[in-house]
């Protein structure tokens, strides 16, 4: 008859096997990890709103944008669509008096004083293999202003945003990744607001001069 200690050891060993197996599976090459990118909307500087009414176009490429980082055989997927949508709406609603959201430029035509379309043209990450290694992100966002009838481009600008932090270790790399992502979106939001406010073409909106 087995002693109580032996029985307890058997239970502990069985539990350990259950815990170790998933860990070993994730150490093998080819594991896919989904990263949390639930960043908070940036706090923007106070500004006088433009009187213009804007039709904001957030197409499928923008709302479903994903970035995949590959490291040591594993892939780390960041679904950026939701935070990109929040970023675009947060900035435009802060700058303009009225913003309507559409999925295509054709749908937006004739709905406002002008059409604004954001587009991700580049997203890069650089990183090291140690917990204290630097982790950097770069995003280039292109904004296009079109006339209200979607016939011609009125203004185009590219915004270079950056986020930086540390890689982190096994137990905190996801939270460290989220912090870098937050600094990236904060930088992107502030620079986008500045670009929209300083555009001569956008300043003419709502006055009738751009029609």
C-alpha positions as a printed Julia matrix, in Angstrom:
211×3 Matrix{Float64}:
   0.0    0.0     0.0
   1.4    3.42   -0.99
   2.17   5.91    1.74
   0.48   9.31    1.84
   3.77  10.98    0.91
   4.13   8.78   -2.17
   0.57   9.51   -3.24
   1.13  13.23   -2.8
   4.34  13.05   -4.83
   2.45  11.27   -7.62
  -0.18  14.02   -7.74
   2.48  16.76   -7.78
   4.37  15.0   -10.56
   1.22  14.65  -12.67
   0.35  18.32  -12.19
   3.9   19.34  -13.09
   3.68  17.38  -16.33
   0.47  19.19  -17.24
   2.12  22.57  -16.63
   5.42  21.8   -18.32
   4.0   20.35  -21.53
   2.38  23.6   -22.8
   5.55  25.49  -21.9
   7.7   23.05  -23.87
   5.36  23.3   -26.84
   5.7   27.08  -26.87
   9.48  26.82  -26.74
   9.54  24.99  -30.05
   9.95  27.06  -33.23
   6.79  28.17  -34.95
   4.76  29.34  -31.95
   2.44  32.29  -32.68
   1.73  34.88  -30.01
  -0.95  37.56  -30.15
   0.2   40.78  -28.48
  -2.12  43.08  -26.53
  -2.38  46.49  -28.15
  -5.21  47.99  -26.11
  -3.5   51.37  -25.9
  -5.31  54.31  -24.36
  -6.35  57.3   -26.51
  -3.69  59.99  -26.33
  -4.32  63.14  -24.3
  -4.02  65.92  -26.86
  -3.12  69.56  -26.39
  -6.01  72.01  -26.18
  -6.71  73.79  -29.48
  -9.34  75.83  -31.27
 -11.41  73.53  -33.44
 -11.6   74.03  -37.17
 -15.16  74.89  -38.3
 -14.79  72.32  -41.1
 -16.93  69.22  -41.4
 -14.76  66.19  -42.2
 -15.61  62.83  -43.74
 -13.05  60.45  -42.26
 -12.38  57.33  -44.34
 -11.23  54.25  -42.42
 -10.99  51.5   -45.02
 -10.52  47.77  -44.47
  -6.74  47.9   -44.9
  -6.61  50.42  -42.08
  -9.14  48.89  -39.68
  -7.71  45.36  -40.04
  -4.03  46.28  -40.13
  -1.71  43.77  -38.43
   2.02  43.71  -37.81
   3.98  40.49  -37.37
   7.37  40.42  -35.7
   9.47  37.26  -36.07
  12.04  36.35  -33.44
  13.89  33.07  -32.85
  11.4   31.13  -34.96
   8.3   32.51  -33.22
   5.88  35.09  -34.59
   4.36  37.92  -32.54
   1.21  39.35  -34.11
  -0.03  42.82  -33.15
  -3.62  43.51  -34.33
  -3.32  47.28  -34.78
  -6.69  47.93  -36.43
  -8.64  48.85  -33.26
  -6.06  51.3   -31.82
  -5.55  52.82  -35.28
  -9.28  53.53  -35.55
  -9.34  55.11  -32.09
  -6.28  57.19  -32.92
  -7.76  58.54  -36.17
 -11.13  59.37  -34.59
  -9.57  60.84  -31.46
  -7.32  63.24  -33.36
  -9.85  64.36  -35.98
 -12.64  64.85  -33.45
 -10.24  66.97  -31.4
  -9.3   69.16  -34.38
 -12.56  69.47  -36.36
 -16.04  70.61  -35.37
 -17.76  67.63  -37.0
 -16.44  64.22  -38.11
 -18.36  61.45  -39.84
 -16.77  58.03  -40.42
 -16.97  56.08  -43.68
 -15.44  52.91  -45.1
 -14.62  54.23  -48.61
 -13.91  57.58  -50.24
 -16.76  56.97  -52.68
 -19.17  56.58  -49.75
 -17.81  59.77  -48.16
 -18.16  61.9   -51.3
 -20.46  64.89  -50.83
 -20.98  64.22  -47.11
 -18.77  66.99  -45.7
 -16.47  69.9   -46.56
 -13.59  67.53  -47.34
 -12.44  63.92  -47.07
  -9.54  62.76  -44.9
  -7.9   59.37  -45.41
  -5.19  57.92  -43.13
  -2.93  55.11  -44.35
  -0.13  53.14  -42.68
   2.8   53.16  -45.1
   5.44  51.63  -42.79
   5.73  49.84  -39.47
   9.1   48.56  -38.24
  10.46  47.15  -35.0
  14.05  46.79  -33.82
  14.93  44.78  -30.74
  17.6   42.8   -28.9
  17.58  39.38  -27.29
  18.13  40.44  -23.68
  15.62  41.8   -21.17
  17.47  45.12  -20.94
  17.84  45.44  -24.72
  16.32  48.47  -26.42
  13.01  47.94  -28.19
  12.02  50.51  -30.8
   8.98  50.92  -33.03
   8.58  53.21  -36.02
   5.32  53.96  -37.82
   4.85  56.2   -40.83
   1.29  57.41  -41.3
   0.16  59.11  -44.5
  -2.81  61.49  -44.39
  -4.52  62.6   -47.6
  -7.04  65.44  -47.8
  -9.38  65.25  -50.78
 -12.04  67.67  -51.96
 -15.62  67.01  -50.85
 -16.5   65.25  -54.11
 -13.47  62.92  -54.05
 -12.19  64.4   -57.32
  -8.76  65.77  -56.39
  -6.13  65.74  -53.67
  -5.79  68.96  -51.69
  -3.05  68.03  -49.21
  -0.83  65.09  -48.28
   1.55  64.63  -45.37
   3.57  61.75  -43.9
   4.02  61.54  -40.14
   6.98  59.68  -38.67
   6.2   58.43  -35.14
   8.42  56.49  -32.74
   8.15  54.53  -29.51
  10.98  53.19  -27.36
  11.46  51.05  -24.27
  13.01  47.81  -23.02
  12.42  44.28  -24.29
  11.6   42.73  -20.92
  11.92  39.12  -19.86
   9.82  35.98  -20.05
   7.26  37.19  -17.51
   6.91  40.85  -18.52
   7.72  41.13  -22.25
   4.05  41.61  -23.15
   3.57  44.51  -20.73
   6.86  46.05  -21.91
   5.68  45.69  -25.52
   2.42  47.45  -24.64
   4.33  50.36  -23.05
   6.38  50.86  -26.2
   3.2   50.7   -28.28
   1.59  53.33  -26.05
   4.51  55.73  -26.47
   4.33  55.16  -30.23
   0.62  56.06  -30.43
   1.07  59.04  -28.1
   3.81  60.38  -30.37
   1.77  59.65  -33.49
  -1.3   61.42  -32.12
   0.56  64.56  -31.06
   2.37  64.84  -34.4
  -0.83  64.24  -36.36
  -2.67  66.96  -34.46
   0.18  69.38  -35.17
   0.24  68.52  -38.9
  -3.53  68.98  -39.27
  -3.55  72.29  -37.42
  -0.62  73.71  -39.4
  -1.82  72.74  -42.89
  -2.72  75.85  -44.95
  -5.15  73.78  -47.01
  -6.98  72.58  -43.91
  -7.12  76.11  -42.52
  -9.12  77.11  -45.6
 -11.76  74.46  -44.98
 -15.1   75.76  -43.79
 -14.45  79.16  -45.38
 -15.48  78.11  -48.89
 -11.99  78.87  -50.28
 -11.12  75.23  -50.96
 -14.23  74.37  -52.99
